Short mmCIF file of C-alpha atoms in Angstrom, two decimals:
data_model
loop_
_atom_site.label_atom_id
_atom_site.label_comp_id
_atom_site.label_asym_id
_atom_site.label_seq_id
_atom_site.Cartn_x
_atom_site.Cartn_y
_atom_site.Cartn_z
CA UNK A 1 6.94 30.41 -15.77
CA UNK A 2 7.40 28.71 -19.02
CA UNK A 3 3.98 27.85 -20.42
CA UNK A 4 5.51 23.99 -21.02
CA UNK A 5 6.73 23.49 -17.67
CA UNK A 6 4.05 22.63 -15.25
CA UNK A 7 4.26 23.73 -10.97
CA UNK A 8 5.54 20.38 -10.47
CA UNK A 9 8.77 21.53 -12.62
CA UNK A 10 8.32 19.02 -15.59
CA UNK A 11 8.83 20.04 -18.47
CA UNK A 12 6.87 17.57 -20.80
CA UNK A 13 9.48 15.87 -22.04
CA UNK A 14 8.31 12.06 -22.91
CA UNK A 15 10.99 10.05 -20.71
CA UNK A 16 11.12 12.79 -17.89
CA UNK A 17 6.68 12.18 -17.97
CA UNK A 18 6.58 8.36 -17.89
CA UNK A 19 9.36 8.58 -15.06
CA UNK A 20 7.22 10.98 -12.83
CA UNK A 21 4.05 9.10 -13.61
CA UNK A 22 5.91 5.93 -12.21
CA UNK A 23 6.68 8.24 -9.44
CA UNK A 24 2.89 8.34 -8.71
CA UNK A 25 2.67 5.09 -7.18
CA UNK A 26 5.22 5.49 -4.40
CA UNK A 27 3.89 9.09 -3.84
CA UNK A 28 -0.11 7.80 -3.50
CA UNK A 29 1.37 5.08 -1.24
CA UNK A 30 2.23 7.76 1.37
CA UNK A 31 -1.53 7.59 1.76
CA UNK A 32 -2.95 4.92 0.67
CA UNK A 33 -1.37 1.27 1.17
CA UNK A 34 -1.90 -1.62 -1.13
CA UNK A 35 -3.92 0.17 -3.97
CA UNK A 36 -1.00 -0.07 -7.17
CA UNK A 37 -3.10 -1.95 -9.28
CA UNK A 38 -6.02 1.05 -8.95
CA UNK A 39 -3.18 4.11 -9.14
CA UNK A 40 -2.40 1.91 -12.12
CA UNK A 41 -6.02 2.05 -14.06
CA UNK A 42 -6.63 5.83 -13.15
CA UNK A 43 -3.44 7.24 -14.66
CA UNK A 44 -4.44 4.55 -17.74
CA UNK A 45 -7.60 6.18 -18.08
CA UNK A 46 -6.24 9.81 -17.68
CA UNK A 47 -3.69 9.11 -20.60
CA UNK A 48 -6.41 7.57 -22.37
CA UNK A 49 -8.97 10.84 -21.98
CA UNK A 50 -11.10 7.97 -20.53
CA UNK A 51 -13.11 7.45 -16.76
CA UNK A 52 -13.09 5.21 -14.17
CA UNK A 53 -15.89 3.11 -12.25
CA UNK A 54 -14.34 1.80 -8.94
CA UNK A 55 -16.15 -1.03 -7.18
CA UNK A 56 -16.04 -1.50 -3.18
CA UNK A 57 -17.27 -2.18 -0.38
CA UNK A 58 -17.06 1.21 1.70
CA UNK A 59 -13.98 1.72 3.73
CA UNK A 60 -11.73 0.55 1.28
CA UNK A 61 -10.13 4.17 0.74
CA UNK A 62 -11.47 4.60 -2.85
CA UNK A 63 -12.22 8.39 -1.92
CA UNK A 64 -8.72 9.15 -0.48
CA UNK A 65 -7.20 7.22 -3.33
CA UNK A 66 -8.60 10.26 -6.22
CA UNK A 67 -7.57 12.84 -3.65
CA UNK A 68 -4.08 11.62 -3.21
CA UNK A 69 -3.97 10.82 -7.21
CA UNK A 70 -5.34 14.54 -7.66
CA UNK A 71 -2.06 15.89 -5.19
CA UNK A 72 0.44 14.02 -6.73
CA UNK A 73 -0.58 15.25 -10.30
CA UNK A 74 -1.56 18.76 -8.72
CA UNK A 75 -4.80 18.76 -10.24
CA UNK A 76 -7.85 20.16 -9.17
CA UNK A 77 -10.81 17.61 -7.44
CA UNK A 78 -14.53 17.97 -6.44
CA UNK A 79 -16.37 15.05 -4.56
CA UNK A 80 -20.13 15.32 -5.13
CA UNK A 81 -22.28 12.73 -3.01
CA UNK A 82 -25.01 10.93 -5.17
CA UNK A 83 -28.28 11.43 -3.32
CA UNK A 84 -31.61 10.22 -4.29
CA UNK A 85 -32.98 14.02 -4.59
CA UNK A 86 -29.93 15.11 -6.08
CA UNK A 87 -30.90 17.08 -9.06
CA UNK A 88 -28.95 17.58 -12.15
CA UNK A 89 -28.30 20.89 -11.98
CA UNK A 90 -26.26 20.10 -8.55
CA UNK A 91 -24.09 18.41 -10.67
CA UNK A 92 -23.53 20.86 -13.87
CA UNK A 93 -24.83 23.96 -12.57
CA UNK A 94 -27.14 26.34 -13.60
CA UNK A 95 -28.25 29.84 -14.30
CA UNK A 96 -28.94 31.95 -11.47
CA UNK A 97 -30.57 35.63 -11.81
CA UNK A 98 -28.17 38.51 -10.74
CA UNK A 99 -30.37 41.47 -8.88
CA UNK A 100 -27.61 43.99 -9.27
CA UNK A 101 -27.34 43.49 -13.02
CA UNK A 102 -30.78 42.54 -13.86
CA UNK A 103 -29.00 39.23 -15.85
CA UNK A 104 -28.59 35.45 -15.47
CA UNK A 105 -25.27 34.44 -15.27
CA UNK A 106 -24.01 31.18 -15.03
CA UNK A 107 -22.35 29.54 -12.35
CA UNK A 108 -20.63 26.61 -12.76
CA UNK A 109 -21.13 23.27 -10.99
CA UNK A 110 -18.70 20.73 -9.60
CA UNK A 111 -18.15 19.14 -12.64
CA UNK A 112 -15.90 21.69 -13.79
CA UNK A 113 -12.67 20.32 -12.16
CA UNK A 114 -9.83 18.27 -12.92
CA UNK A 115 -11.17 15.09 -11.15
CA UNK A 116 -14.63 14.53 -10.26
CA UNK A 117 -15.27 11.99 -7.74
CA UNK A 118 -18.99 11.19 -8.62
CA UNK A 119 -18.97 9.48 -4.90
CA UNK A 120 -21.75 6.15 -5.14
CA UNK A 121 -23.20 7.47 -8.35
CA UNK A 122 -25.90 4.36 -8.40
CA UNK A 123 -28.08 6.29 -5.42
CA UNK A 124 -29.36 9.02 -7.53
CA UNK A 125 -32.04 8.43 -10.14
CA UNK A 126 -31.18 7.94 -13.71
CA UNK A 127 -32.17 11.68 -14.76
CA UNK A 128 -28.80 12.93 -12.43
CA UNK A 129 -26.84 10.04 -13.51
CA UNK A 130 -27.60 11.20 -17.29
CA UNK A 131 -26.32 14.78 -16.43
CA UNK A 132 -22.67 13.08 -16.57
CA UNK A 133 -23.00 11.40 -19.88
CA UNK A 134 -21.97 14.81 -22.15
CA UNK A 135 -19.55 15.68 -20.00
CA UNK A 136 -18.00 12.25 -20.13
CA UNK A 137 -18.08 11.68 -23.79
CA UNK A 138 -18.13 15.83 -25.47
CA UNK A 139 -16.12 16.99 -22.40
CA UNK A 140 -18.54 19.59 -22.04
CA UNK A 141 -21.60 20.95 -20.43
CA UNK A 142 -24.79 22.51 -22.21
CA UNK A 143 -26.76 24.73 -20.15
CA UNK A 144 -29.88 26.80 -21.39
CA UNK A 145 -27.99 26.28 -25.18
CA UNK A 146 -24.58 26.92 -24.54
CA UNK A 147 -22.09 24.34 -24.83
CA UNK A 148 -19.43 24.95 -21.91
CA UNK A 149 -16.00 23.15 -22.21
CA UNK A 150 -14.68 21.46 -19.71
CA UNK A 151 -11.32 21.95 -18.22
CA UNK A 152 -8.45 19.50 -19.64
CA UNK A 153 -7.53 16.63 -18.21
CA UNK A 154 -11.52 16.02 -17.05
CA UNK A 155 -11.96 12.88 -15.89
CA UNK A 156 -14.89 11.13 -13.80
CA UNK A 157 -13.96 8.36 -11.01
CA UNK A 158 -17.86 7.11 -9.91
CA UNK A 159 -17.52 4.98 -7.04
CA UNK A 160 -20.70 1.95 -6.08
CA UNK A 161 -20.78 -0.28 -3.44
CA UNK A 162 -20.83 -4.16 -4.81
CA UNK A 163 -23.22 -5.32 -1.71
CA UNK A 164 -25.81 -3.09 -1.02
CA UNK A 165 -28.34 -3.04 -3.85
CA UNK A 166 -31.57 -1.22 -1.40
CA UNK A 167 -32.05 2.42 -2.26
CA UNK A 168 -29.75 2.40 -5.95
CA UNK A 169 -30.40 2.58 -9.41
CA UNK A 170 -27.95 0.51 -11.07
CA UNK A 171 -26.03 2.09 -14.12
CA UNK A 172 -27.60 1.43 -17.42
CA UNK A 173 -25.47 -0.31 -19.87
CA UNK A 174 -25.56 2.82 -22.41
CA UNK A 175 -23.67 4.49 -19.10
CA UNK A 176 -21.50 1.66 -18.29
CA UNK A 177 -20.24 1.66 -21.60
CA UNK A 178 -18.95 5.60 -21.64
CA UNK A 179 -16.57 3.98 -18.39
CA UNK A 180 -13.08 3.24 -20.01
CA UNK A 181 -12.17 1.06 -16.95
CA UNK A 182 -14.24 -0.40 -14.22
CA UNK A 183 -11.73 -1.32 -11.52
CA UNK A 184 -12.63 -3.34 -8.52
CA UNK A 185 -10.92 -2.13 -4.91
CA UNK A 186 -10.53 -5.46 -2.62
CA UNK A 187 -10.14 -5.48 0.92
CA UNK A 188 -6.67 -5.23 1.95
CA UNK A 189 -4.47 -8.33 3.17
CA UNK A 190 -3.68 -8.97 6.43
CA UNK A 191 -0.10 -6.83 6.41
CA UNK A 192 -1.46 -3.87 4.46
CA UNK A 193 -4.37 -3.45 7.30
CA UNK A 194 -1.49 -3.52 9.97
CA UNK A 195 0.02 -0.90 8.42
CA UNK A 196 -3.04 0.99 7.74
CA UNK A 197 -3.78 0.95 11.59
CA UNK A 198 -0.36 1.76 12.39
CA UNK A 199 -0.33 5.24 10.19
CA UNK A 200 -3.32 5.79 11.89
CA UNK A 201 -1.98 5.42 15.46
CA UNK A 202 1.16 7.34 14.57
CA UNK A 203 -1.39 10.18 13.83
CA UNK A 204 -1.91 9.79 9.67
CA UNK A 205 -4.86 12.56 8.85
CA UNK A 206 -6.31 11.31 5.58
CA UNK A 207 -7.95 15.40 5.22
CA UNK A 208 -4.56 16.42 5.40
CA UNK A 209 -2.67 14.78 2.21
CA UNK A 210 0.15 17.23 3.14
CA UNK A 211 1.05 16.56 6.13
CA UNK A 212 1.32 12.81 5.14
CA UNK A 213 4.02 13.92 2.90
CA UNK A 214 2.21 13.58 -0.90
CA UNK A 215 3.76 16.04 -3.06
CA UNK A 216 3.12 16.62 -6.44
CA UNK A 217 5.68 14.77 -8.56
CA UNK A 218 3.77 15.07 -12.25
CA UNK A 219 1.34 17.72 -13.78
CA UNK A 220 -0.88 18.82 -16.82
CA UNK A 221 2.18 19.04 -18.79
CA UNK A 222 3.91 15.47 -18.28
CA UNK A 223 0.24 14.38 -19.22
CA UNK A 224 -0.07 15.78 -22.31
CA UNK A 225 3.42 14.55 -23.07
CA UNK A 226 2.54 11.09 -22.30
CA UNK A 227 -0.39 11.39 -24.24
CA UNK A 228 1.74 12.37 -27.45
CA UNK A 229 3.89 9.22 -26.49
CA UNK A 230 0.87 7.06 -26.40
CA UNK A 231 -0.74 8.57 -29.62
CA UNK A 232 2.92 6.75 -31.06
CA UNK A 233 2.98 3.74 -29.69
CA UNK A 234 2.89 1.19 -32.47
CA UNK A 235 -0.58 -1.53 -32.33
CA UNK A 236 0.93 -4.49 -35.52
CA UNK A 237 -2.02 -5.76 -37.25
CA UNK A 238 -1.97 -9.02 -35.73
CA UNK A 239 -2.69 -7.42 -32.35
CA UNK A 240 -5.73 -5.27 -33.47
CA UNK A 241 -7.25 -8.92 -34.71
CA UNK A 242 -6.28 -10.46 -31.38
CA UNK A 243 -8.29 -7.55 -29.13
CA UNK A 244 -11.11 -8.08 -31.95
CA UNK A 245 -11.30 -11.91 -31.18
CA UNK A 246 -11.65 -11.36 -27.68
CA UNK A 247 -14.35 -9.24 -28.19
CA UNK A 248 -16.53 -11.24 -31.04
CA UNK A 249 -15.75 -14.33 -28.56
CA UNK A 250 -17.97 -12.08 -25.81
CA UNK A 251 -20.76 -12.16 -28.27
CA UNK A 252 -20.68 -15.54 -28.63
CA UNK A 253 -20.48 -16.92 -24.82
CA UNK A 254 -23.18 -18.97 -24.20
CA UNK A 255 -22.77 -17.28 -20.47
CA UNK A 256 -23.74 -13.98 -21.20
CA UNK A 257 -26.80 -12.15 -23.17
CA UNK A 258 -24.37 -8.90 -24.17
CA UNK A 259 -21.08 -9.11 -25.42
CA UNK A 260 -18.45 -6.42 -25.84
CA UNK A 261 -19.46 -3.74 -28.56
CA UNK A 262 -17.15 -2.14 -31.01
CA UNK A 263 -16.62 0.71 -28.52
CA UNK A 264 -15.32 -2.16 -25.86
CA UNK A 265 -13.06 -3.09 -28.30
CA UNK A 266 -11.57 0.20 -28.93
CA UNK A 267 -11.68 1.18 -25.19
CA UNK A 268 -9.32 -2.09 -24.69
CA UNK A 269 -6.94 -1.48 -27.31
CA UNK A 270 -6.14 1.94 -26.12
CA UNK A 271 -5.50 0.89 -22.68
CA UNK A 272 -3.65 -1.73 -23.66
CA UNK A 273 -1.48 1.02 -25.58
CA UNK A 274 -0.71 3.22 -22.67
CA UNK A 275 0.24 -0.13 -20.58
CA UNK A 276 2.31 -0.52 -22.94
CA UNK A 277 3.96 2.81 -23.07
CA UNK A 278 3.90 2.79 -19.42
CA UNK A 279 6.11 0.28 -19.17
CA UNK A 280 8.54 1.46 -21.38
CA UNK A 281 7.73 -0.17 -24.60
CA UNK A 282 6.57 1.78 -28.10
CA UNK A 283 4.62 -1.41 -29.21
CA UNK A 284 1.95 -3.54 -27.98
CA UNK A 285 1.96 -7.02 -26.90
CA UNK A 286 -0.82 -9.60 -26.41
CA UNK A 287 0.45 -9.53 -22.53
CA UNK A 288 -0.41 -5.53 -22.29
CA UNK A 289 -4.20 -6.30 -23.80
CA UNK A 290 -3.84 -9.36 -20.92
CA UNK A 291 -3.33 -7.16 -18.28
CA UNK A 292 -6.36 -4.48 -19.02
CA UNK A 293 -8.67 -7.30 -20.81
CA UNK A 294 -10.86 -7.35 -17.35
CA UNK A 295 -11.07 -3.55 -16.18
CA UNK A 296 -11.78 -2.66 -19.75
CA UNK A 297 -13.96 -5.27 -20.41
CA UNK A 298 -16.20 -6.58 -17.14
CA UNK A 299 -18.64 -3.62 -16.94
CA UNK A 300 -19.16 -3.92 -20.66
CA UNK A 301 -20.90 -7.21 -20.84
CA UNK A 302 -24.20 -8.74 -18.81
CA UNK A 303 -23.94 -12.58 -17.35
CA UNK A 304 -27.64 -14.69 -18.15
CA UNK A 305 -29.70 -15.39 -14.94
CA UNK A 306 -29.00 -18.71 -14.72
CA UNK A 307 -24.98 -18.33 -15.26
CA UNK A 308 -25.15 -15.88 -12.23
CA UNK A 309 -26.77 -18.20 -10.01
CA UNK A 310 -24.91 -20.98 -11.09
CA UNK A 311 -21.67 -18.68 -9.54
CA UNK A 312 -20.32 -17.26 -12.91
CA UNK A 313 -18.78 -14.16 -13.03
CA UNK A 314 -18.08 -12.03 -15.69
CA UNK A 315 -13.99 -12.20 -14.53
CA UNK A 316 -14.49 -15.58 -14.99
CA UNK A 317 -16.08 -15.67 -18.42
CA UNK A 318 -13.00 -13.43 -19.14
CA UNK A 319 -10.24 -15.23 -18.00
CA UNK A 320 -12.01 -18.22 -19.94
CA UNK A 321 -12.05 -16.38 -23.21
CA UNK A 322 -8.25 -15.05 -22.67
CA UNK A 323 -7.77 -18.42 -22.27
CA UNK A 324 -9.21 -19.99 -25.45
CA UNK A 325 -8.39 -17.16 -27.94
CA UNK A 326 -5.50 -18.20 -29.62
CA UNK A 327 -2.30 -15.68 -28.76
CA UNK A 328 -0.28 -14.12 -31.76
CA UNK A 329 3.28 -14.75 -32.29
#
C-alpha cells in the first residue's frame, strides 16, 4: 500500500480530507442520533492535537459516540473505567519481571491507543487522574526513566457525570485547563429518542458498530492532511485581538474568581481555526471564534459562590461577554 494512502483509501489530499471528515457525521449517525454538535468538537480537537471533556448525565451515548468516531476514522480505542482504587499504573502501565529472561520488560497500558476513553475520570483520586497529564500535554509516557511516545493521533475523551457529585474528585483546574474542549451531551429531544427506541426494536447492537453499518470513511492520513490545511488557515490581526478581548473580559467579570489564561486563549483561537477550515474557509471570522467560544472556554474559568447560587452559569457569563465585546469588521 502506498505509505500516504490510509485503509480507508484516502490519500491525504486537503479537499478529498475535509470532504471525508464531513462524511463523519452522517457515518456516526448510523449509531448515534442527534449528537452533530459533539462529532463536531471531537474531530476539532483531533485536528487541533487537543482532548475532549464530555459532560452528561449517563445514558446519553457519550461512550458509543468515541467508539463510532474511532470506526469511522479506523483508529484504534481503549475505554478504561475510573475507579476509586484505580492505580496509575492501570492507566500507563508498568514494568513487569520476565522469569524466562531474568529482565523487566515493559508492557504497555491502555493509554497507548488512538482514542482513550478515560470513562468518568472524576471517580478516581487525583494521583490516577495526574497519570494522564504527560500524556495529554508531551504525548508521552515516562516509566522507571524512559520517556515512551505515544502513538499519533492520541487523543483523550474523559467523560463526568454533571449530577452526581458523592464518591468523585472533581478535576483540578491545572487539569481542566490541558482539555482543549469541554463539550456538554444533552438529553435528546423528543423525535431523536423515538428513533433511538426504534433502532433498538429493529435490533440496533451498539457492541456491534458493524453491523449497524459504520464504515470507515477517513483515516490517519486525511488527518494529517487536514492538519497541514489548518496549520494555513489565515488568523488577520484584528481577530487575534478579538479572541484576546474575550479572554481579558473573563478576568474581569465580576461573576467569576478565574478568568481564561493565556493558554484559554490560544486553545480558542485554534479551534476557531479548524472551524474555520472545516467549513471550507482559509480565514477566520469572529462567527468561527462564536461558535467554539463556550466548549473552549467554560471548563477554563470558576463562577464565585454567590453567582452560582444566584443561578449563573458560566455559559451564561459567556454568552454575556460575546455579547458585549465589540465584533471586528
Amino acid at each position: 500500500m502506498d505509505p500516504t494512502t490510509d485503509n480507508a483509501g484516502n490519500t491525504g489530499d486537503p479537499g478529498t480530507a475535509r470532504a471525508s471528515l464531513e462524511a463523519l457525521r452522517a457515518e456516526i449517525a448510523k449509531a448515534v442520533v442527534g449528537q452533530d454538535p459533539a462529532v463536531t468538537g471531537l474531530v476539532v480537537a483531533l485536528l487541533c492535537r487537543g482532548h475532549v471533556l464530555l459532560e452528561g448525565v449517563p445514558g446519553v451515548a457519550k461512550t458509543l459516540l468515541v467508539h463510532a468516531l474511532a470506526s469511522a476514522l479506523e483508529l484504534d480505542t481503549k475505554r478504561v473505567q475510573f475507579t476509586p482504587d484505580l492505580m496509575p499504573s492501570d492507566v500507563t502501565g508498568s514494568l513487569v519481571y520476565d522469569t524466562r529472561s531474568a529482565e523487566f520488560s515493559f508492557q504497555p497500558g491502555p493509554v497507548f491507543t488512538n482514542l482513550l476513553l478515560a470513562d468518568e475520570i472524576n471517580r478516581t483520586p487525583p494521583k490516577t487522574q495526574s497519570s494522564l497529564l504527560e500524556a495529554m500535554e508531551e504525548r508521552q509516557v515516562t516509566v522507571d526513566g524512559t520517556p515512551r511516545p505515544l502513538p499519533d493521533p492520541f487523543l483523550v475523551a474523559a467523560t463526568q457525570n454533571p449530577v452526581e457529585y458523592e464518591g468523585t474528585y472533581p478535576l483540578p483546574e491545572a487539569q481542566l485547563d490541558r482539555f482543549l474542549l469541554k463539550l456538554t451531551i444533552p438529553l435528546p429531544s423528543r423525535q431523536d429518542e423515538i428513533d433511538v427506541l426504534t433502532r433498538h426494536a429493529e435490533g440496533f447492537n451498539p457492541r456491534d458498530l458493524r453491523a449497524a453499518g459504520v464504515r470507515p470513511v477517513a483515516g490517519p492520513a486525511d488527518l494529517e492532511a487536514a492538519r497541514a490545511a489548518v496549520a494555513k488557515t489565515t488568523v488577520s490581526p484584528e481577530i487575534t485581538a478579538y479572541v484576546v478581548d474575550i479572554c481579558r473580559a473573563t478576568r474581569e467579570s465580576p461573576s467569576l474568581t478565574l478568568g481564561v489564561s493565556p493558554r484559554g486563549a490560544t486553545a480558542l483561537l485554534a479551534a476557531a481555526r479548524a472551524w474555520a477550515w472545516l467549513t471550507g474557509r482559509d480565514y477566520v471570522i469572529p462567527d468561527d471564534v462564536k461558535a467554539l467560544a463556550l466548549p473552549a472556554l467554560r471548563h477554563r474559568v470558576q463562577l464565585r459562590p454567590e453567582a452560582e447560587m444566584e443561578g449563573v452559569t458560566a455559559d451564561s457569563v459567556i454568552n454575556a461577554i460575546l455579547a458585549h465585546v465589540p465584533v471586528p469588521r
